[in-house]
Coordinates of C-alpha atoms in Angstrom, one line a residue:
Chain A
X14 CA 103.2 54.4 1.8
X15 CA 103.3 54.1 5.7
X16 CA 102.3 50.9 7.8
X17 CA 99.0 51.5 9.2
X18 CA 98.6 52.6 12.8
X19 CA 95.5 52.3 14.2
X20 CA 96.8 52.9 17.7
X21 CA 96.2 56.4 17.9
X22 CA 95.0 57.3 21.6
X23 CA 96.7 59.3 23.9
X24 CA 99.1 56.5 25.2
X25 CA 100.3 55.4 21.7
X26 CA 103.5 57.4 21.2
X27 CA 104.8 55.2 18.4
X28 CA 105.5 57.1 15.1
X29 CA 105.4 55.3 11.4
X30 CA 107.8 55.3 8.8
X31 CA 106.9 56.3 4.9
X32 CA 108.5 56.6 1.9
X33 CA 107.7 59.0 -0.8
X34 CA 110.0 58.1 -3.2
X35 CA 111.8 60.4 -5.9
X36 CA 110.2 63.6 -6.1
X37 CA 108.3 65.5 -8.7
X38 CA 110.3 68.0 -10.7
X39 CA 108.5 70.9 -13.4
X40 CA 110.9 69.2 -16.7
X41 CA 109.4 66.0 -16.5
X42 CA 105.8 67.4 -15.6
X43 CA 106.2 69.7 -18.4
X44 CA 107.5 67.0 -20.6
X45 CA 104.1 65.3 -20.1
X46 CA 101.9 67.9 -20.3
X47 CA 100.9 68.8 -17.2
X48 CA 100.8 72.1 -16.3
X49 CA 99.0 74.7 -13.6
X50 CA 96.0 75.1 -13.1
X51 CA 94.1 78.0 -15.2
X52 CA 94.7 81.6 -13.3
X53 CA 91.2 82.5 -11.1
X54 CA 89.2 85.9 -11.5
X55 CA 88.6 88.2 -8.9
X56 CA 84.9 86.7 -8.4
X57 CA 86.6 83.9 -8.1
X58 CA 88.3 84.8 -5.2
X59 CA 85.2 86.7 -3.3
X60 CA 83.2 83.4 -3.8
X61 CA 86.3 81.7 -2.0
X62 CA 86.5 84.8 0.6
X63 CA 82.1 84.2 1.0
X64 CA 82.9 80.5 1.5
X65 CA 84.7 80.8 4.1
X66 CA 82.8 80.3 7.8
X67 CA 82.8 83.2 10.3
X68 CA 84.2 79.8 12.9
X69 CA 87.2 78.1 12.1
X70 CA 87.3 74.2 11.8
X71 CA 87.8 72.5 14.7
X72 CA 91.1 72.8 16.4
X73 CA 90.5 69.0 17.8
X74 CA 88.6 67.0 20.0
X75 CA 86.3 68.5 23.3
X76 CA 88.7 69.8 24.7
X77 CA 88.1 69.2 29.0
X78 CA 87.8 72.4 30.9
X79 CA 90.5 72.6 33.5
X80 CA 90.3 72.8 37.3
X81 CA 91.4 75.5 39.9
X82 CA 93.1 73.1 42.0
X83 CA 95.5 72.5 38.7
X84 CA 95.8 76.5 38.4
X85 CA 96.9 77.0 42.0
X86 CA 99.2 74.5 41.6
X87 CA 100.6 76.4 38.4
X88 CA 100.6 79.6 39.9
X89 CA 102.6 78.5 43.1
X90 CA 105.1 76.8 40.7
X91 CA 105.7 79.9 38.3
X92 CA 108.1 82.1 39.7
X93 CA 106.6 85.3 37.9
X94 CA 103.4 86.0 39.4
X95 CA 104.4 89.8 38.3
X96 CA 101.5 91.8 36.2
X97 CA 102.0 91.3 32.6
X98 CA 99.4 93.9 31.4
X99 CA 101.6 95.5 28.5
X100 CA 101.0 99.1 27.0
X101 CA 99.2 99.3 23.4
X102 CA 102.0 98.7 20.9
X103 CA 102.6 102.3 19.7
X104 CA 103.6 102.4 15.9
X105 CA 107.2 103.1 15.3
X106 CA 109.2 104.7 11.8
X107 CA 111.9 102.9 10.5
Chain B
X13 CA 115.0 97.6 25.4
X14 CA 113.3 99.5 22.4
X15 CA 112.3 97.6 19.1
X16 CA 113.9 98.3 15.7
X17 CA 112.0 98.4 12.3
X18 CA 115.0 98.2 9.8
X19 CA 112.3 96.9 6.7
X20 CA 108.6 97.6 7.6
X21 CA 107.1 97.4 3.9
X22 CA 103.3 97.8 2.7
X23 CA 102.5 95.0 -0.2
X24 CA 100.0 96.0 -2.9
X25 CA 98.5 94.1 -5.5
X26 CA 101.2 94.9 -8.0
X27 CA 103.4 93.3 -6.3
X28 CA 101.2 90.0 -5.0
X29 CA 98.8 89.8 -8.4
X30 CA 95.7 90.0 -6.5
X31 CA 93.9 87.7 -4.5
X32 CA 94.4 88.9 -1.2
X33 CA 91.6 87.7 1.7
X34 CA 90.3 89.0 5.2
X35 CA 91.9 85.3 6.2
X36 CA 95.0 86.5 5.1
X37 CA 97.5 83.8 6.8
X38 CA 100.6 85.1 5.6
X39 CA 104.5 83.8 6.0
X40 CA 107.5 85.2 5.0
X41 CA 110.9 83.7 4.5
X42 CA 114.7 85.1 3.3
X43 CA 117.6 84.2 2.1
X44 CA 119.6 87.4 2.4
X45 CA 118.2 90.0 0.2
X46 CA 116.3 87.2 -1.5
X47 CA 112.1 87.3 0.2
X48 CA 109.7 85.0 -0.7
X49 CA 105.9 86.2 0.2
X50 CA 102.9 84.0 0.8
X51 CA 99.2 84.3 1.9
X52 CA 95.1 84.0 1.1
X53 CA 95.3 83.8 -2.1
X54 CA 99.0 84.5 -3.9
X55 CA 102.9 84.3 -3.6
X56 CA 105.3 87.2 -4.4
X57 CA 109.2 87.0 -4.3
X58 CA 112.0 89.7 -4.2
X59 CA 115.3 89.4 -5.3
X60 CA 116.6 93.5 -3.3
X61 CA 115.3 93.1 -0.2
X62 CA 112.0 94.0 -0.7
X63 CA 112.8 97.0 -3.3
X64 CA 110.8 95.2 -5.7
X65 CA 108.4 92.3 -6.0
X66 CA 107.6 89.8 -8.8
X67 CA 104.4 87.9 -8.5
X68 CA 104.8 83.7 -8.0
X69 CA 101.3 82.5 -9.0
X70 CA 100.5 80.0 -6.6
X71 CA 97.7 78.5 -9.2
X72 CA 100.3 78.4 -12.2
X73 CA 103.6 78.0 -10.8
X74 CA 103.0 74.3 -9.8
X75 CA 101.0 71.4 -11.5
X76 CA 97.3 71.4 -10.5
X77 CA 96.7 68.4 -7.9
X78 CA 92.9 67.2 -7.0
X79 CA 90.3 70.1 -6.7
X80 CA 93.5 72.8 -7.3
X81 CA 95.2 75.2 -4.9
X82 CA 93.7 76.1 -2.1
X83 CA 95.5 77.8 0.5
X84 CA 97.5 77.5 4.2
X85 CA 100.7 78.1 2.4
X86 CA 103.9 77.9 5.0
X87 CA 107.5 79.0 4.4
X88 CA 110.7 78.1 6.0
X89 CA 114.9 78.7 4.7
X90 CA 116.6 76.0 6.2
X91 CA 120.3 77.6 6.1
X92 CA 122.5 74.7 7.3
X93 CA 121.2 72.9 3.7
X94 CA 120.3 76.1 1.6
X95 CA 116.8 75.3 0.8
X96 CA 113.3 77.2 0.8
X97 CA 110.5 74.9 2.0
X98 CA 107.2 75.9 0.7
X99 CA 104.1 73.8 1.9
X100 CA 100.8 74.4 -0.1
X101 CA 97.8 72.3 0.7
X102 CA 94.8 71.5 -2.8
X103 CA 91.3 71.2 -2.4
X104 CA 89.7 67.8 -1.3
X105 CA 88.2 66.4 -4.7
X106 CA 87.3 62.7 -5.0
X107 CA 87.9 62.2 -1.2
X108 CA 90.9 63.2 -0.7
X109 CA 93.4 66.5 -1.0
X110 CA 97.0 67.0 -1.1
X111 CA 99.8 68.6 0.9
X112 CA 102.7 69.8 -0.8
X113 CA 106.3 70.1 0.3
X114 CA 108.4 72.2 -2.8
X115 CA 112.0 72.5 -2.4
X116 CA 114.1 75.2 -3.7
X117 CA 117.9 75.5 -3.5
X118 CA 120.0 78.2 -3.4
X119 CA 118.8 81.6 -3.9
X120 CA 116.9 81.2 -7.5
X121 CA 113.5 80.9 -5.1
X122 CA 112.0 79.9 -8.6
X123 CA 113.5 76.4 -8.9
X124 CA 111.2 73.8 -7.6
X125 CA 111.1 70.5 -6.7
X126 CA 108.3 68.3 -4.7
X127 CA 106.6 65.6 -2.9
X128 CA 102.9 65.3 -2.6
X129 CA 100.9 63.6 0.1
X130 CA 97.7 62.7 0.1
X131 CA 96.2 60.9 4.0
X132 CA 95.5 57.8 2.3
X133 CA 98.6 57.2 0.6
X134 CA 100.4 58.0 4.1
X135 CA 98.6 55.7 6.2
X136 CA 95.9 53.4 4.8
X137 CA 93.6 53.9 8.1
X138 CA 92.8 58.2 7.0
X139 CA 91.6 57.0 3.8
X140 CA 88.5 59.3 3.3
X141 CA 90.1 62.4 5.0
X142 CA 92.1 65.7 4.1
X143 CA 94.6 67.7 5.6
X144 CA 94.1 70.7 6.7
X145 CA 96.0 73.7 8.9
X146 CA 100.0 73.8 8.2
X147 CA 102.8 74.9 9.7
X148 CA 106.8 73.9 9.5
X149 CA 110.0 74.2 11.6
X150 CA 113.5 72.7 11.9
X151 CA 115.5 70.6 14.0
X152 CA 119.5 70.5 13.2
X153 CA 118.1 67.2 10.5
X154 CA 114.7 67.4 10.4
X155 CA 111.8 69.0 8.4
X156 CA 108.6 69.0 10.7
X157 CA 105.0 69.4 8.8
X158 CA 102.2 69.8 11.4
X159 CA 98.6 69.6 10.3
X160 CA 95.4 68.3 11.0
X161 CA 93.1 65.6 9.3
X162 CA 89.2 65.9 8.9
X163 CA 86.6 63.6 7.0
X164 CA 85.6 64.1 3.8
X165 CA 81.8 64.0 5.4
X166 CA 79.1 66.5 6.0
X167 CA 79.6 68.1 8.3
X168 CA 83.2 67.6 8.3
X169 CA 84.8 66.1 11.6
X170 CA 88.7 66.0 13.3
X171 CA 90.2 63.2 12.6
X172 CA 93.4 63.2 14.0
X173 CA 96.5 65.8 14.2
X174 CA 99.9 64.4 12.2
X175 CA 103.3 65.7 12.6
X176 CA 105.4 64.5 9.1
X177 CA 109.2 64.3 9.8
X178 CA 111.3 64.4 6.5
X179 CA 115.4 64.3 6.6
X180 CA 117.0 67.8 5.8
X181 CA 119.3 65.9 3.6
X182 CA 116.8 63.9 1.1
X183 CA 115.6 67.3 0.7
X184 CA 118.0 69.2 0.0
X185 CA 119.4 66.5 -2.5
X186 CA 116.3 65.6 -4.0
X187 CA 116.4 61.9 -3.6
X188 CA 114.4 59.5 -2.3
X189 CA 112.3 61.1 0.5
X190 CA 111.8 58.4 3.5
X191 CA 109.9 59.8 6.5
X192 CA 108.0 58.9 9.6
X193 CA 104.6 60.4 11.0
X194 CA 103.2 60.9 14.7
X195 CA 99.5 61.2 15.0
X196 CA 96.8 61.3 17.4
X197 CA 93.3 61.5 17.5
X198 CA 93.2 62.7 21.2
X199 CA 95.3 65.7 20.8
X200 CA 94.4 68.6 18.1
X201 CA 96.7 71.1 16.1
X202 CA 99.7 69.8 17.3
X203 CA 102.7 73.0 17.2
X204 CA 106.3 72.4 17.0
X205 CA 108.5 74.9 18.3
X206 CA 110.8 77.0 16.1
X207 CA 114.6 77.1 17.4
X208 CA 114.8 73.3 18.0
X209 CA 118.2 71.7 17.4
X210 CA 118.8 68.0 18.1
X211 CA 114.7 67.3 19.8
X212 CA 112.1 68.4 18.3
X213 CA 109.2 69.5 20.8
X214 CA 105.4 70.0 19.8
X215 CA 102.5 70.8 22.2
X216 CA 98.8 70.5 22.2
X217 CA 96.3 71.4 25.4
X218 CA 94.6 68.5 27.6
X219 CA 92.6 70.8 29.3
X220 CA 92.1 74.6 30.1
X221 CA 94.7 73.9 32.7
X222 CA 97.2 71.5 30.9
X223 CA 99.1 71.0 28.3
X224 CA 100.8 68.2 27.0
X225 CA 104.3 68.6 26.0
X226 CA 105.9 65.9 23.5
X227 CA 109.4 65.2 22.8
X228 CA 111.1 63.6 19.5
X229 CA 114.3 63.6 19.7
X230 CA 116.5 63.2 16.7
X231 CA 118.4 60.3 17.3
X232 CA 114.9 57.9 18.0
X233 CA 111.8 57.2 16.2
X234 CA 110.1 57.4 19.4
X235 CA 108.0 60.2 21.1
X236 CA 107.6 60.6 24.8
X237 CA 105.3 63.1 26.7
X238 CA 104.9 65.5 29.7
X239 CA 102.3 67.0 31.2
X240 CA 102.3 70.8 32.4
X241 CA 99.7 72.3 34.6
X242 CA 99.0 75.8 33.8
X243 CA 96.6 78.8 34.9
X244 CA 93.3 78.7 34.3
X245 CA 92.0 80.1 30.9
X246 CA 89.0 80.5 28.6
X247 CA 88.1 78.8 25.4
X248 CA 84.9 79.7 25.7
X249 CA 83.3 80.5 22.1
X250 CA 82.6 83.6 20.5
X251 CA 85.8 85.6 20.8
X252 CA 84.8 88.8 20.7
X253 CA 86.8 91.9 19.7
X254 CA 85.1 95.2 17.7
X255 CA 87.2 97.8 16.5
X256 CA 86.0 101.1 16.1
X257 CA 83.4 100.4 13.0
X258 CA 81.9 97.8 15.1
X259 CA 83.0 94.9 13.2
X260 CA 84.2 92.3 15.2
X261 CA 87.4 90.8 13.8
X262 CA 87.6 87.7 15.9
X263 CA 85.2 85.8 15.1
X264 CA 86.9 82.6 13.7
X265 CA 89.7 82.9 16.4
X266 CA 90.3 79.7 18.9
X267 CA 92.1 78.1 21.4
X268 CA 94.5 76.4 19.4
X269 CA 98.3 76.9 20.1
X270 CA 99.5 78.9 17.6
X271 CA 103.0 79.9 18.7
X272 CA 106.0 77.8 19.8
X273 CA 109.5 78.5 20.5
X274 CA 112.7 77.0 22.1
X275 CA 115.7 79.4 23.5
X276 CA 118.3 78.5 26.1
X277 CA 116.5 75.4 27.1
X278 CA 113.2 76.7 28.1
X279 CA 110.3 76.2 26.1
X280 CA 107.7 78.8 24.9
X281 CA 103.8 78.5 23.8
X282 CA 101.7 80.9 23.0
X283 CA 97.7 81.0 22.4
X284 CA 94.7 83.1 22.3
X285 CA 92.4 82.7 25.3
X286 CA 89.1 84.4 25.5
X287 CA 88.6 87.2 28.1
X288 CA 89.3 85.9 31.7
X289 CA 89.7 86.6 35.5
X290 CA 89.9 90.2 35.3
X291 CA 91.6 90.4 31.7
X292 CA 88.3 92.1 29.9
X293 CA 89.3 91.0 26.2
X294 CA 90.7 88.1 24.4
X295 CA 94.5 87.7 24.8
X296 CA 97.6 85.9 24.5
X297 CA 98.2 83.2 26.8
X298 CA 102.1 82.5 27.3
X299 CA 103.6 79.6 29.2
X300 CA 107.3 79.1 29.8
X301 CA 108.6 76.1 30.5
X302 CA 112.0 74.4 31.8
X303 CA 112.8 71.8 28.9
X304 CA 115.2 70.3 31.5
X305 CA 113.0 69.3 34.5
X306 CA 109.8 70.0 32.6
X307 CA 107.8 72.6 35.0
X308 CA 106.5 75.6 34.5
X309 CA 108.8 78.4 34.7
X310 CA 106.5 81.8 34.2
X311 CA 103.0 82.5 32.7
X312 CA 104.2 86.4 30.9
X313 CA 100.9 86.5 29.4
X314 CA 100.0 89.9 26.8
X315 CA 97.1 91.6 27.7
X316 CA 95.5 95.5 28.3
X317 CA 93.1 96.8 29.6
X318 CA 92.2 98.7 26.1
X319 CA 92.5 96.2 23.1
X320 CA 92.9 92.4 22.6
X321 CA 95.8 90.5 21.2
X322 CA 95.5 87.3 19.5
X323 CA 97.3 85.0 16.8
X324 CA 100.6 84.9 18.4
X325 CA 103.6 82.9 16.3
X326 CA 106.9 83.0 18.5
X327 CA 111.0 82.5 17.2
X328 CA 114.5 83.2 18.7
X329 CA 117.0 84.7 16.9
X330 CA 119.9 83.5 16.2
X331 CA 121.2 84.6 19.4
X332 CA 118.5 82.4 21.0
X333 CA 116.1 85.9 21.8
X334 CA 112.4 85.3 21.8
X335 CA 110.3 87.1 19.3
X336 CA 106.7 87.4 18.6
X337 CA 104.6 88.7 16.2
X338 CA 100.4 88.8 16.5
X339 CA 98.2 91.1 15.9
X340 CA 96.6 93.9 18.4
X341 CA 92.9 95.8 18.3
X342 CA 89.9 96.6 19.4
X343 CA 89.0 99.9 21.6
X344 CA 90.1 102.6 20.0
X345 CA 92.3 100.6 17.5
X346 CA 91.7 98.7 14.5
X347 CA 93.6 96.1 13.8
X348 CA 96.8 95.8 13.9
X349 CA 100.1 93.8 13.4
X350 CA 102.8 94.0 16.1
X351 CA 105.9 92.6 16.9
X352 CA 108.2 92.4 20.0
X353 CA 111.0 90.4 22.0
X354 CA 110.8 89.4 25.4
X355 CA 113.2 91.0 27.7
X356 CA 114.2 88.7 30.1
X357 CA 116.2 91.2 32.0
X358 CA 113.5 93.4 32.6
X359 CA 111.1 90.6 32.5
X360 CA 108.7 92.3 29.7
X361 CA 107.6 92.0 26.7
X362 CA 108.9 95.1 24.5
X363 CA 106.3 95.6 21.5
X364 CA 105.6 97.9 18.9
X365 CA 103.1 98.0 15.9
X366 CA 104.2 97.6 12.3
X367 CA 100.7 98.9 11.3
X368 CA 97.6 99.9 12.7
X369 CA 94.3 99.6 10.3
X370 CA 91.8 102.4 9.2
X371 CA 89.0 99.4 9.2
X372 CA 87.8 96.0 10.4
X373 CA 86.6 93.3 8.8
X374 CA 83.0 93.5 8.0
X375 CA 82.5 90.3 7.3
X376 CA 84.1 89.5 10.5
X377 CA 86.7 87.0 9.4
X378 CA 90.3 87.1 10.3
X379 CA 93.5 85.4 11.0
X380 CA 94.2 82.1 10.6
X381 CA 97.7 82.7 11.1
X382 CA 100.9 85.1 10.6
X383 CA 104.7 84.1 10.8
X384 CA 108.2 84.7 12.4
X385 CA 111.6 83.5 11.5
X386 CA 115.0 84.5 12.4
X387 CA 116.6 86.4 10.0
X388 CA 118.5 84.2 7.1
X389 CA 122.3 85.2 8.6
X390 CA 123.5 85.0 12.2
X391 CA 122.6 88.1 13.1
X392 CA 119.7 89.0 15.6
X393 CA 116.7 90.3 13.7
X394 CA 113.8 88.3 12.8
X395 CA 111.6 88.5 9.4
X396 CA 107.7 88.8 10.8
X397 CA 104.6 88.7 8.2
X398 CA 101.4 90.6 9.2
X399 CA 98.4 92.4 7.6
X400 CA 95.9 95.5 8.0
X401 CA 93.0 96.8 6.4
X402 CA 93.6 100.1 4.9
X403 CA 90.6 102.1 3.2
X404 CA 87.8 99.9 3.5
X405 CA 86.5 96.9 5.0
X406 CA 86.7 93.9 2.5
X407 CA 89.0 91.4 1.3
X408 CA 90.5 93.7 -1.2
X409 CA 91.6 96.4 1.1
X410 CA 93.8 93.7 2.7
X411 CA 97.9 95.0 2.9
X412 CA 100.4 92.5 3.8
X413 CA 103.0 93.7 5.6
X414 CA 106.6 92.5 5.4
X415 CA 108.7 93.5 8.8
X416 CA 112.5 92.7 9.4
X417 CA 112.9 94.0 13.0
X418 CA 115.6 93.9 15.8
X419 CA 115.6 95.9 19.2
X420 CA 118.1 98.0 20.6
X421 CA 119.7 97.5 24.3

């Protein structure tokens, strides 16, 4: 198990160490017992394809919207201010 | 610069066992001629290059942890060690779920070994959370895990994003597996890059004009950060795409950076933004930037007029060339999975579709992910996973799609 760090903000740029020890291996598993799970059904798998939300979970905190100033400043330090409009990929045989 | 299919192969469910979903998330990795296959909800493996495929039951193979398998499987072949990575994530049960990092050496693909982690046995502080939203790379000694934590409550809230780093070697050898973690609870879905050799770099945005830009490098157990201003761009929500039938098959897609890649010192990420400032459907957002002196280089950004793109996953070659696969539609198009390289010479992106679809979803629910990675060899193709709906509309009219691909001068 890792130390706790409960410094987690944007300045802490600290990382933890962890130990997982030896791992698991199917012989001694199967030795014991323990084995997978039972195969699911097919209305098993539509009740997991219903579940899931038409949004996606959260990819983080708010996130801040930017500012033009920031964006001009981007643009005038990219040197390829070239269009990058690109044709519809056209499907293409082997 | 023209791209090359040389394996561009249509998986049914004779060769996955079923259980395919809309949310198909698929990754593919090789080892030669050996593939190994994985998505929503199965594995598959061949052993001839994709001639023929033998179901790996993703339920059955391994011992059932907490509330069972659930999904976000990731892939990787490490070559310098000979080793498969295959991360699976369980479902919470009792407050708490697991992530899964199985080994397998050698070519067998069938000979597994593993470590399971659950957030409160990796740090006592995420006790009452669950991971959530893989994805792996390399450095020349390093496995990377990235994912993200949420509570266990209703409704279910970011926590923090984590990025595990495990030794190649312990892994490989099967010995005792020390590790450390970076995590933050300011910055979400963290994404390492794929090419990385002795840093490891992984980005997150800090605003619709920024993105921070963190650097671990291997011989420190320290991470230090940059800041990159970008151009402006939307994550404002719904994305909205309808192909033909109407259905409209982003609906779960976000801001988050999906794709990351380094090549000849400069630094690639890759997003889907919303339609913007004249571009009139969602699209890839594409920054490069200079590793070295940490600005911006280019924005080469992959939008039409006609369609949008979104899900990009980026990965040089062994010859340090950029790919990318994502998937295109909308318009006249359903949708579709497409590959490409960026040619720097012409300063373009050269793509082409694997597939195109005869349907949408009609449940509207797509993505969450696909994957690149350089072929197993030194030579200069890449191995790209995709999907399409073919013949209806539903889950089970899902085709993966396996693609080695290459381009010609």
């Amino acid at each position: 198990m890792a130390d706790a760090n409960d410094n987690e903000n944007d300045e802490n740029l600290e990382t933890t160490a962890g130990s997982a020890g030896e791992p698991q291996r199917m012989s001694t598993l199967g030795a014991l017992g323990i084995m997978g799970e039972d195969e699911p059904t097919d209305a098993y798998f539509d009740a997991r394809q219903a579940a899931m939300s038409e949004e996606r979970k959260s990819p983080g905190p708010p996130l801040p919207e930017g500012n033009a100033l920031a964006s001009l400043l981007a643009e005038a330090a990219g040197e390829d201010d070239s269009p990058t409009e690109v044709k519809p990929p056209r499907p293409q045989d082997r | 610069m023209s791209i090359v299919f040389y394996k561009n192969i249509s998986l049914t469910d004779a060769n996955l066992g079923g259980g395919t979903s809309t949310v198909g998330e698929p990754n593919v990795a090789n080892n030669g001629d050996k593939i190994f296959y994985t998505g929503n909800w199965y594995a598959t493996r061949s052993y001839d290059g994709g001639g023929s495929w033998s179901a790996v039951n993703p339920y059955t193979t391994l011992p059932k942890v907490d509330g069972g398998f659930c999904c976000d499987q990731t892939l990787i072949y490490e070559r310098s060690r000979d080793i498969l990575v295959w991360i699976l994530q369980y479902i919470e049960e009792n407050g708490r779920n697991t992530l899964r990092v199985a080994i397998s050496p050698g070519a067998a693909m069938n000979n597994w070994y593993w470590w399971d982690f659950q957030p409160a046995a990796v740090n006592t502080n995420w006790d009452g959370e669950w991971f959530d939203y893989n994805h792996v790379s390399t450095s020349d000694n390093f496995l990377y895990v990235g994912t993200n934590a949420f509570t266990i409550s209703t409704p279910s809230r970011f926590a923090r994003s984590v990025i595990f780093r495990f030794p190649l070697d312990a892994l490989a050898n099967g010995s005792n597996l020390d590790y450390r973690t970076y995590s933050t609870t300011t910055y979400g879905s963290l994404r390492c890059v794929q090419g990385a050799r002795d840093v490891m770099y992984f980005a997150s945005h800090s605003s619709t004009s920024q993105i921070r830009v963190f650097k671990w490098p291997e011989n420190t157990d320290s991470v230090s950060a940059f800041d990159v201003n970008v151009s402006l761009w939307s994550r404002s929500q719904p994305y909205f795409s309808a192909s033909p039938d109407g259905n409209n098959w982003l609906s779960r897609c976000d801001h988050r950076i999906t794709g990351g890649a380094i090549a000849s010192d400069t630094l690639t990420f890759a997003w889907t933004s919303n339609k913007f400032d004249g571009r009139p459907w969602p699209y890839v957002r594409v920054v490069n930037i200079d590793a070295a002196n940490e600005g911006l280089i280019s924005e080469p950004d992959i939008w039409n007029q006609e369609m949008a793109f979104a899900y990009p996953a980026l990965c040089p070659n062994n010859r340090g060339d950029l790919g990318i696969t994502l998937f295109a539609g909308g318009g006249a198009h359903y949708p579709g999975h497409v590959v490409g390289v960026r040619d720097t010479q012409r300063g373009v992106w050269d793509l082409a579709a694997s597939r195109y679809g005869t349907n949408g979803p009609d449940d509207g629910k797509w993505g969450d992910y696909i994957g690149i990675l350089p072929y197993s060899d030194s030579g200069a193709s890449w191995f790209a996973s995709g999907y399409t709906l073919r013949g209806g509309s539903n889950r089970t009219d899902i085709e993966p799609r396996v693609v080695q691909f290459g381009f010609r001068s």
